[in-house]
């Protein structure tokens, strides 16, 4: 599910999309906007239409620019966040028919926020480390990947931080960005969100705070319990490693914000939200070989994946079991995928993304 239909149905979709794009091109020509007759013309037109259609969020956040920089149909949308008082880059794969209604899938990156540079194409993220650009290219859904937020847990911090700046990511992801995406890309407001590793706690918080929008949540290789000694130590180590001060995020241990961001403590808020959770267990799996994804026959990369990636998923499997137990106690339906083996690495997360989409497509595609 999510790929283009076969036969006559697929032909009809292509024809309808082509006619809509042609009509858009004619309209843009009439307004005097430049149209270049190249293979990149369609994404350029989509970017221009998105920028022209984007409406400000209720708190004043607004789209600054939209550019079709590729690969494929990917559009870089720059959004000024009123809460953080700065621009944020958001990479968007528009729906196959950009003029038709479509739900949106938000993909949230891990500890480095998608890149350590100003260009997400140089970093490790959903669009560079998986086949997301090709996989979602024919799906009637917008795929939205915010860039930034390294080591912030994508949460609203209590105070500005000398190392990470002003962080109001929960506000941005739940209140500022979605209405802009909806107006720019014909969003339906029926959305899903998925995140890996550090982002797992964030995506559950997003779904718990905005369940009417984020009706499905996916967590891959993550720990979502933050309000116990082990969770507090894990969070503090990640924030500190990215030059942040965890006291500026949720205050000292025992502050109510630690509990507010604990998905297990707030599991009751997931009632009615579709939940999909996956994890490896740290043991070497079928993708942990010299020929595995991203290894390129490099023994040093393989050793890192086996050692560091093995330890990390050895931890997340325990966290995931705790979440499963809690949801079962509350009689909240959820799908858990415990792999027989596998490490904390992109090859497995690509598989998780595919499996998650099989479920999310029914929700997002009109």
mmCIF file of C-alpha atoms in Angstrom, residues 1-354:
data_model
loop_
_atom_site.group_PDB
_atom_site.id
_atom_site.type_symbol
_atom_site.label_atom_id
_atom_site.label_comp_id
_atom_site.label_asym_id
_atom_site.label_seq_id
_atom_site.Cartn_x
_atom_site.Cartn_y
_atom_site.Cartn_z
ATOM 1 C CA UNK A 1 0.000 0.000 0.000
ATOM 2 C CA UNK A 2 1.300 3.488 -0.804
ATOM 3 C CA UNK A 3 2.796 2.741 -4.215
ATOM 4 C CA UNK A 4 1.018 3.772 -7.419
ATOM 5 C CA UNK A 5 -1.946 1.672 -8.523
ATOM 6 C CA UNK A 6 -1.513 -0.780 -11.397
ATOM 7 C CA UNK A 7 -3.277 -0.750 -14.755
ATOM 8 C CA UNK A 8 -6.090 1.630 -15.625
ATOM 9 C CA UNK A 9 -6.308 3.098 -12.141
ATOM 10 C CA UNK A 10 -2.636 4.041 -12.222
ATOM 11 C CA UNK A 11 -2.979 5.537 -15.707
ATOM 12 C CA UNK A 12 -5.948 7.619 -14.574
ATOM 13 C CA UNK A 13 -3.977 8.925 -11.597
ATOM 14 C CA UNK A 14 -1.073 9.939 -13.808
ATOM 15 C CA UNK A 15 -3.377 11.669 -16.299
ATOM 16 C CA UNK A 16 -5.237 13.550 -13.572
ATOM 17 C CA UNK A 17 -1.982 14.645 -11.980
ATOM 18 C CA UNK A 18 -0.604 15.791 -15.329
ATOM 19 C CA UNK A 19 -3.727 17.810 -16.092
ATOM 20 C CA UNK A 20 -3.634 19.469 -12.686
ATOM 21 C CA UNK A 21 0.029 20.386 -13.131
ATOM 22 C CA UNK A 22 -0.653 21.734 -16.597
ATOM 23 C CA UNK A 23 -3.448 23.910 -15.244
ATOM 24 C CA UNK A 24 -1.119 25.159 -12.516
ATOM 25 C CA UNK A 25 1.561 25.976 -15.083
ATOM 26 C CA UNK A 26 -0.913 27.982 -17.153
ATOM 27 C CA UNK A 27 -2.026 29.886 -14.072
ATOM 28 C CA UNK A 28 1.538 30.685 -13.061
ATOM 29 C CA UNK A 29 2.416 31.850 -16.544
ATOM 30 C CA UNK A 30 -0.563 34.192 -16.398
ATOM 31 C CA UNK A 31 0.784 35.717 -13.174
ATOM 32 C CA UNK A 32 4.184 36.312 -14.727
ATOM 33 C CA UNK A 33 6.111 33.770 -12.650
ATOM 34 C CA UNK A 34 8.959 32.159 -14.606
ATOM 35 C CA UNK A 35 8.393 28.627 -15.860
ATOM 36 C CA UNK A 36 11.380 26.603 -17.055
ATOM 37 C CA UNK A 37 10.694 23.791 -19.525
ATOM 38 C CA UNK A 38 12.913 21.160 -17.901
ATOM 39 C CA UNK A 39 12.491 17.974 -15.905
ATOM 40 C CA UNK A 40 12.702 20.159 -12.784
ATOM 41 C CA UNK A 41 9.787 22.345 -13.882
ATOM 42 C CA UNK A 42 7.086 20.384 -12.057
ATOM 43 C CA UNK A 43 8.777 20.591 -8.625
ATOM 44 C CA UNK A 44 9.476 24.288 -9.227
ATOM 45 C CA UNK A 45 5.799 24.856 -9.947
ATOM 46 C CA UNK A 46 4.756 22.910 -6.876
ATOM 47 C CA UNK A 47 7.133 24.975 -4.746
ATOM 48 C CA UNK A 48 5.767 28.231 -6.177
ATOM 49 C CA UNK A 49 2.181 27.140 -5.579
ATOM 50 C CA UNK A 50 2.994 26.007 -2.049
ATOM 51 C CA UNK A 51 4.558 29.351 -1.214
ATOM 52 C CA UNK A 52 1.626 31.240 -2.696
ATOM 53 C CA UNK A 53 -0.911 29.124 -0.784
ATOM 54 C CA UNK A 54 0.811 28.906 2.605
ATOM 55 C CA UNK A 55 -1.112 30.679 5.350
ATOM 56 C CA UNK A 56 0.352 31.792 8.680
ATOM 57 C CA UNK A 57 -0.204 29.691 11.772
ATOM 58 C CA UNK A 58 -2.508 31.124 14.455
ATOM 59 C CA UNK A 59 0.473 32.361 16.499
ATOM 60 C CA UNK A 60 2.019 34.196 13.537
ATOM 61 C CA UNK A 61 4.525 31.594 12.316
ATOM 62 C CA UNK A 62 4.774 31.759 8.542
ATOM 63 C CA UNK A 63 6.408 30.304 5.448
ATOM 64 C CA UNK A 64 9.454 32.299 4.357
ATOM 65 C CA UNK A 65 10.456 30.492 1.165
ATOM 66 C CA UNK A 66 9.947 27.296 -0.819
ATOM 67 C CA UNK A 67 12.477 25.879 -3.255
ATOM 68 C CA UNK A 68 12.663 22.659 -5.284
ATOM 69 C CA UNK A 69 16.260 21.650 -4.642
ATOM 70 C CA UNK A 70 15.769 17.884 -5.023
ATOM 71 C CA UNK A 71 16.457 15.080 -4.969
ATOM 72 C CA UNK A 72 13.329 14.096 -6.851
ATOM 73 C CA UNK A 73 10.376 16.261 -5.932
ATOM 74 C CA UNK A 74 11.698 17.241 -2.499
ATOM 75 C CA UNK A 75 10.921 20.846 -1.601
ATOM 76 C CA UNK A 76 12.795 22.844 1.010
ATOM 77 C CA UNK A 77 10.236 24.877 2.914
ATOM 78 C CA UNK A 78 11.605 27.545 5.254
ATOM 79 C CA UNK A 79 9.261 28.345 8.122
ATOM 80 C CA UNK A 80 9.723 31.137 10.619
ATOM 81 C CA UNK A 81 8.840 29.811 14.061
ATOM 82 C CA UNK A 82 7.313 32.501 16.230
ATOM 83 C CA UNK A 83 7.911 30.392 19.341
ATOM 84 C CA UNK A 84 11.631 29.961 18.617
ATOM 85 C CA UNK A 85 12.035 33.290 16.779
ATOM 86 C CA UNK A 86 14.070 31.748 13.978
ATOM 87 C CA UNK A 87 13.683 30.022 10.638
ATOM 88 C CA UNK A 88 13.452 26.229 10.445
ATOM 89 C CA UNK A 89 14.080 24.180 7.315
ATOM 90 C CA UNK A 90 11.472 21.538 6.551
ATOM 91 C CA UNK A 91 12.047 19.056 3.716
ATOM 92 C CA UNK A 92 8.778 17.974 2.093
ATOM 93 C CA UNK A 93 7.962 15.243 -0.413
ATOM 94 C CA UNK A 94 4.649 16.501 -1.842
ATOM 95 C CA UNK A 95 1.816 14.099 -2.542
ATOM 96 C CA UNK A 96 1.873 12.486 -5.987
ATOM 97 C CA UNK A 97 -1.008 14.734 -7.023
ATOM 98 C CA UNK A 98 -0.084 18.001 -5.292
ATOM 99 C CA UNK A 99 -3.435 19.587 -6.135
ATOM 100 C CA UNK A 100 -5.527 16.889 -4.460
ATOM 101 C CA UNK A 101 -6.161 16.487 -0.696
ATOM 102 C CA UNK A 102 -3.595 14.444 1.196
ATOM 103 C CA UNK A 103 -2.752 13.585 4.761
ATOM 104 C CA UNK A 104 0.790 14.171 6.003
ATOM 105 C CA UNK A 105 3.374 11.832 7.485
ATOM 106 C CA UNK A 106 5.834 13.623 9.751
ATOM 107 C CA UNK A 107 9.216 11.872 9.992
ATOM 108 C CA UNK A 108 11.274 13.046 12.974
ATOM 109 C CA UNK A 109 15.034 12.520 12.993
ATOM 110 C CA UNK A 110 17.322 11.258 15.723
ATOM 111 C CA UNK A 111 19.952 12.762 17.968
ATOM 112 C CA UNK A 112 21.644 15.003 15.374
ATOM 113 C CA UNK A 113 18.416 16.521 14.084
ATOM 114 C CA UNK A 114 19.128 15.257 10.589
ATOM 115 C CA UNK A 115 22.415 17.035 9.945
ATOM 116 C CA UNK A 116 25.402 18.664 11.605
ATOM 117 C CA UNK A 117 25.697 21.214 8.789
ATOM 118 C CA UNK A 118 23.383 23.764 7.208
ATOM 119 C CA UNK A 119 22.402 21.296 4.456
ATOM 120 C CA UNK A 120 20.317 18.243 5.351
ATOM 121 C CA UNK A 121 21.599 16.499 2.198
ATOM 122 C CA UNK A 122 24.965 16.152 3.928
ATOM 123 C CA UNK A 123 23.559 14.557 7.066
ATOM 124 C CA UNK A 124 22.093 11.301 8.334
ATOM 125 C CA UNK A 125 18.333 11.523 8.119
ATOM 126 C CA UNK A 126 15.228 9.867 6.721
ATOM 127 C CA UNK A 127 15.786 11.230 3.216
ATOM 128 C CA UNK A 128 19.517 10.450 2.917
ATOM 129 C CA UNK A 129 19.786 7.134 4.780
ATOM 130 C CA UNK A 130 16.626 5.394 3.563
ATOM 131 C CA UNK A 131 14.751 5.074 0.278
ATOM 132 C CA UNK A 132 12.066 7.512 1.491
ATOM 133 C CA UNK A 133 12.335 9.848 -1.520
ATOM 134 C CA UNK A 134 11.715 7.011 -3.978
ATOM 135 C CA UNK A 135 9.381 5.026 -1.730
ATOM 136 C CA UNK A 136 6.953 7.890 -1.116
ATOM 137 C CA UNK A 137 7.323 9.448 -4.560
ATOM 138 C CA UNK A 138 4.046 7.983 -5.841
ATOM 139 C CA UNK A 139 2.100 8.112 -2.567
ATOM 140 C CA UNK A 140 -0.864 10.443 -2.193
ATOM 141 C CA UNK A 141 0.488 11.818 1.055
ATOM 142 C CA UNK A 142 2.832 14.635 2.028
ATOM 143 C CA UNK A 143 5.978 13.451 3.789
ATOM 144 C CA UNK A 144 7.344 16.143 6.093
ATOM 145 C CA UNK A 145 10.830 16.074 7.633
ATOM 146 C CA UNK A 146 11.779 18.969 9.946
ATOM 147 C CA UNK A 147 15.501 19.692 10.153
ATOM 148 C CA UNK A 148 17.314 20.685 13.340
ATOM 149 C CA UNK A 149 16.748 20.057 17.020
ATOM 150 C CA UNK A 150 19.928 18.079 17.693
ATOM 151 C CA UNK A 151 19.944 16.831 21.269
ATOM 152 C CA UNK A 152 16.758 18.718 22.186
ATOM 153 C CA UNK A 153 14.267 15.835 22.409
ATOM 154 C CA UNK A 154 12.056 18.039 20.208
ATOM 155 C CA UNK A 155 10.413 19.437 23.295
ATOM 156 C CA UNK A 156 9.614 22.851 24.717
ATOM 157 C CA UNK A 157 12.519 23.860 26.945
ATOM 158 C CA UNK A 158 11.953 25.863 30.098
ATOM 159 C CA UNK A 159 14.791 28.277 29.362
ATOM 160 C CA UNK A 160 16.993 29.372 26.488
ATOM 161 C CA UNK A 161 20.237 27.412 26.385
ATOM 162 C CA UNK A 162 23.719 28.716 25.537
ATOM 163 C CA UNK A 163 24.503 25.543 23.597
ATOM 164 C CA UNK A 164 21.241 24.730 21.798
ATOM 165 C CA UNK A 165 19.470 28.084 21.708
ATOM 166 C CA UNK A 166 15.738 28.650 22.109
ATOM 167 C CA UNK A 167 13.851 25.375 21.804
ATOM 168 C CA UNK A 168 10.086 25.226 21.512
ATOM 169 C CA UNK A 169 9.975 22.188 19.257
ATOM 170 C CA UNK A 170 6.763 20.703 20.621
ATOM 171 C CA UNK A 171 4.967 23.967 19.883
ATOM 172 C CA UNK A 172 6.519 24.121 16.436
ATOM 173 C CA UNK A 173 5.638 20.529 15.521
ATOM 174 C CA UNK A 174 2.088 20.514 16.884
ATOM 175 C CA UNK A 175 0.828 24.098 16.508
ATOM 176 C CA UNK A 176 3.010 26.074 14.105
ATOM 177 C CA UNK A 177 4.090 23.761 11.290
ATOM 178 C CA UNK A 178 0.955 21.622 10.642
ATOM 179 C CA UNK A 179 -1.427 24.432 9.624
ATOM 180 C CA UNK A 180 1.228 25.843 7.285
ATOM 181 C CA UNK A 181 1.755 22.414 5.699
ATOM 182 C CA UNK A 182 -2.007 21.950 5.343
ATOM 183 C CA UNK A 183 -2.513 25.244 3.523
ATOM 184 C CA UNK A 184 0.579 24.901 1.339
ATOM 185 C CA UNK A 185 0.115 21.250 0.345
ATOM 186 C CA UNK A 186 -3.651 20.624 0.569
ATOM 187 C CA UNK A 187 -3.332 18.786 3.861
ATOM 188 C CA UNK A 188 -6.401 17.130 5.330
ATOM 189 C CA UNK A 189 -5.405 17.435 8.984
ATOM 190 C CA UNK A 190 -5.398 13.635 9.308
ATOM 191 C CA UNK A 191 -1.730 13.061 10.014
ATOM 192 C CA UNK A 192 0.692 10.471 11.333
ATOM 193 C CA UNK A 193 4.117 10.826 12.920
ATOM 194 C CA UNK A 194 7.077 8.500 13.282
ATOM 195 C CA UNK A 195 10.464 8.917 14.902
ATOM 196 C CA UNK A 196 13.573 6.933 15.680
ATOM 197 C CA UNK A 197 15.857 6.739 18.685
ATOM 198 C CA UNK A 198 15.829 10.118 20.536
ATOM 199 C CA UNK A 199 12.725 11.209 18.619
ATOM 200 C CA UNK A 200 10.632 8.335 19.992
ATOM 201 C CA UNK A 201 9.772 10.200 23.186
ATOM 202 C CA UNK A 202 8.948 13.286 21.115
ATOM 203 C CA UNK A 203 6.558 11.597 18.696
ATOM 204 C CA UNK A 204 4.599 10.047 21.543
ATOM 205 C CA UNK A 205 4.347 13.466 23.195
ATOM 206 C CA UNK A 206 3.143 14.934 19.889
ATOM 207 C CA UNK A 207 0.419 12.304 19.600
ATOM 208 C CA UNK A 208 -0.556 12.680 23.253
ATOM 209 C CA UNK A 209 -0.806 16.471 22.984
ATOM 210 C CA UNK A 210 -2.529 16.581 19.585
ATOM 211 C CA UNK A 211 -4.362 13.246 19.155
ATOM 212 C CA UNK A 212 -6.985 14.691 16.817
ATOM 213 C CA UNK A 213 -4.230 15.551 14.353
ATOM 214 C CA UNK A 214 -1.620 12.841 14.912
ATOM 215 C CA UNK A 215 -3.857 9.801 14.787
ATOM 216 C CA UNK A 216 -1.046 7.313 14.379
ATOM 217 C CA UNK A 217 2.376 7.239 16.025
ATOM 218 C CA UNK A 218 5.413 5.113 15.206
ATOM 219 C CA UNK A 219 8.485 4.615 17.371
ATOM 220 C CA UNK A 220 11.582 2.801 16.132
ATOM 221 C CA UNK A 221 14.368 1.769 18.546
ATOM 222 C CA UNK A 222 13.447 4.265 21.214
ATOM 223 C CA UNK A 223 13.124 4.669 24.969
ATOM 224 C CA UNK A 224 10.104 6.711 26.009
ATOM 225 C CA UNK A 225 10.328 6.471 29.801
ATOM 226 C CA UNK A 226 11.979 9.681 30.993
ATOM 227 C CA UNK A 227 10.757 10.065 34.579
ATOM 228 C CA UNK A 228 12.799 7.435 36.391
ATOM 229 C CA UNK A 229 16.521 7.387 37.294
ATOM 230 C CA UNK A 230 17.529 5.390 34.198
ATOM 231 C CA UNK A 231 15.475 7.576 31.883
ATOM 232 C CA UNK A 232 16.773 10.763 33.470
ATOM 233 C CA UNK A 233 20.366 9.594 33.058
ATOM 234 C CA UNK A 234 19.751 8.662 29.424
ATOM 235 C CA UNK A 235 18.161 12.023 28.627
ATOM 236 C CA UNK A 236 20.860 13.997 30.434
ATOM 237 C CA UNK A 237 23.658 12.170 28.615
ATOM 238 C CA UNK A 238 22.145 12.870 25.195
ATOM 239 C CA UNK A 239 21.472 16.544 25.906
ATOM 240 C CA UNK A 240 24.926 17.076 27.416
ATOM 241 C CA UNK A 241 26.641 15.382 24.485
ATOM 242 C CA UNK A 242 25.054 18.007 22.225
ATOM 243 C CA UNK A 243 26.319 20.872 24.426
ATOM 244 C CA UNK A 244 22.969 21.424 26.083
ATOM 245 C CA UNK A 245 22.079 21.729 29.762
ATOM 246 C CA UNK A 246 19.247 19.384 30.777
ATOM 247 C CA UNK A 247 18.311 21.786 33.582
ATOM 248 C CA UNK A 248 17.301 24.267 30.893
ATOM 249 C CA UNK A 249 15.119 21.626 29.260
ATOM 250 C CA UNK A 250 12.918 20.112 31.963
ATOM 251 C CA UNK A 251 14.483 21.490 35.112
ATOM 252 C CA UNK A 252 15.982 19.289 37.848
ATOM 253 C CA UNK A 253 14.847 15.672 38.276
ATOM 254 C CA UNK A 254 11.451 15.715 39.937
ATOM 255 C CA UNK A 255 10.254 18.747 38.014
ATOM 256 C CA UNK A 256 6.764 18.074 36.551
ATOM 257 C CA UNK A 257 8.130 18.434 33.004
ATOM 258 C CA UNK A 258 10.017 15.154 33.347
ATOM 259 C CA UNK A 259 6.756 13.351 34.013
ATOM 260 C CA UNK A 260 4.881 15.321 31.345
ATOM 261 C CA UNK A 261 7.306 14.034 28.686
ATOM 262 C CA UNK A 262 7.191 10.415 29.867
ATOM 263 C CA UNK A 263 5.051 8.482 27.363
ATOM 264 C CA UNK A 264 4.542 5.586 29.759
ATOM 265 C CA UNK A 265 3.261 7.829 32.562
ATOM 266 C CA UNK A 266 0.908 9.497 30.063
ATOM 267 C CA UNK A 267 -0.062 6.354 28.174
ATOM 268 C CA UNK A 268 -3.775 6.898 28.822
ATOM 269 C CA UNK A 269 -3.610 9.838 26.388
ATOM 270 C CA UNK A 270 -2.862 7.355 23.594
ATOM 271 C CA UNK A 271 -6.351 5.896 23.738
ATOM 272 C CA UNK A 272 -7.766 6.216 20.223
ATOM 273 C CA UNK A 273 -4.329 6.742 18.632
ATOM 274 C CA UNK A 274 -2.940 3.953 16.463
ATOM 275 C CA UNK A 275 0.417 2.829 17.881
ATOM 276 C CA UNK A 276 3.250 0.989 16.133
ATOM 277 C CA UNK A 277 6.528 0.286 17.944
ATOM 278 C CA UNK A 278 9.573 -1.664 16.753
ATOM 279 C CA UNK A 279 13.020 -2.484 18.057
ATOM 280 C CA UNK A 280 15.932 -4.816 17.608
ATOM 281 C CA UNK A 281 17.592 -6.524 20.542
ATOM 282 C CA UNK A 282 21.250 -5.753 19.868
ATOM 283 C CA UNK A 283 22.177 -9.157 18.499
ATOM 284 C CA UNK A 284 23.741 -9.199 15.004
ATOM 285 C CA UNK A 285 21.006 -9.459 12.400
ATOM 286 C CA UNK A 286 20.771 -9.986 8.644
ATOM 287 C CA UNK A 287 21.732 -6.365 7.882
ATOM 288 C CA UNK A 288 24.745 -6.344 10.194
ATOM 289 C CA UNK A 289 27.264 -7.559 7.637
ATOM 290 C CA UNK A 290 29.948 -6.045 5.436
ATOM 291 C CA UNK A 291 27.407 -6.031 2.603
ATOM 292 C CA UNK A 292 24.714 -4.433 4.797
ATOM 293 C CA UNK A 293 23.135 -1.031 4.111
ATOM 294 C CA UNK A 294 25.555 1.838 4.648
ATOM 295 C CA UNK A 295 28.486 -0.411 5.554
ATOM 296 C CA UNK A 296 30.119 -0.425 2.085
ATOM 297 C CA UNK A 297 32.332 -3.334 3.099
ATOM 298 C CA UNK A 298 34.066 -1.129 5.663
ATOM 299 C CA UNK A 299 35.018 -3.211 8.717
ATOM 300 C CA UNK A 300 35.274 -0.105 10.923
ATOM 301 C CA UNK A 301 31.666 0.889 10.117
ATOM 302 C CA UNK A 302 30.516 -2.651 10.732
ATOM 303 C CA UNK A 303 32.302 -2.797 14.083
ATOM 304 C CA UNK A 304 30.642 0.467 15.133
ATOM 305 C CA UNK A 305 27.213 -0.815 14.117
ATOM 306 C CA UNK A 306 27.718 -4.085 15.944
ATOM 307 C CA UNK A 307 29.183 -2.587 19.104
ATOM 308 C CA UNK A 308 27.497 0.782 19.590
ATOM 309 C CA UNK A 309 24.356 -0.117 17.653
ATOM 310 C CA UNK A 310 24.170 -3.421 19.467
ATOM 311 C CA UNK A 311 24.370 -1.824 22.910
ATOM 312 C CA UNK A 312 21.745 0.800 22.039
ATOM 313 C CA UNK A 313 19.129 -1.655 20.795
ATOM 314 C CA UNK A 314 19.979 -3.905 23.707
ATOM 315 C CA UNK A 315 18.679 -1.027 25.830
ATOM 316 C CA UNK A 316 15.702 -0.046 23.682
ATOM 317 C CA UNK A 317 14.318 -3.590 23.681
ATOM 318 C CA UNK A 318 13.935 -3.312 27.467
ATOM 319 C CA UNK A 319 12.263 0.103 27.185
ATOM 320 C CA UNK A 320 9.911 -1.193 24.500
ATOM 321 C CA UNK A 321 8.872 -4.134 26.667
ATOM 322 C CA UNK A 322 7.953 -1.718 29.473
ATOM 323 C CA UNK A 323 5.791 0.310 27.107
ATOM 324 C CA UNK A 324 4.056 -2.821 25.846
ATOM 325 C CA UNK A 325 3.264 -3.881 29.398
ATOM 326 C CA UNK A 326 1.812 -0.498 30.281
ATOM 327 C CA UNK A 327 -0.407 -0.283 27.196
ATOM 328 C CA UNK A 328 -1.632 -3.825 27.837
ATOM 329 C CA UNK A 329 -2.513 -2.880 31.430
ATOM 330 C CA UNK A 330 -4.599 -0.008 30.085
ATOM 331 C CA UNK A 331 -6.138 -2.198 27.365
ATOM 332 C CA UNK A 332 -4.902 0.216 24.680
ATOM 333 C CA UNK A 333 -4.375 -1.584 21.347
ATOM 334 C CA UNK A 334 -0.882 -1.344 19.895
ATOM 335 C CA UNK A 335 1.348 -3.213 17.467
ATOM 336 C CA UNK A 336 4.804 -4.204 18.714
ATOM 337 C CA UNK A 337 7.484 -5.607 16.437
ATOM 338 C CA UNK A 338 10.350 -7.198 18.360
ATOM 339 C CA UNK A 339 12.917 -8.259 15.793
ATOM 340 C CA UNK A 340 14.651 -11.572 16.456
ATOM 341 C CA UNK A 341 17.953 -9.737 15.939
ATOM 342 C CA UNK A 342 19.157 -6.346 14.810
ATOM 343 C CA UNK A 343 21.013 -3.222 15.834
ATOM 344 C CA UNK A 344 20.419 0.524 16.140
ATOM 345 C CA UNK A 345 20.899 1.326 12.449
ATOM 346 C CA UNK A 346 19.269 2.792 9.344
ATOM 347 C CA UNK A 347 18.774 -0.437 7.431
ATOM 348 C CA UNK A 348 16.326 -1.699 10.044
ATOM 349 C CA UNK A 349 14.635 1.690 10.348
ATOM 350 C CA UNK A 350 14.014 1.694 6.611
ATOM 351 C CA UNK A 351 12.227 -1.629 7.018
ATOM 352 C CA UNK A 352 10.268 -0.177 9.939
ATOM 353 C CA UNK A 353 9.275 2.808 7.796
ATOM 354 C CA UNK A 354 7.912 0.489 5.109
#
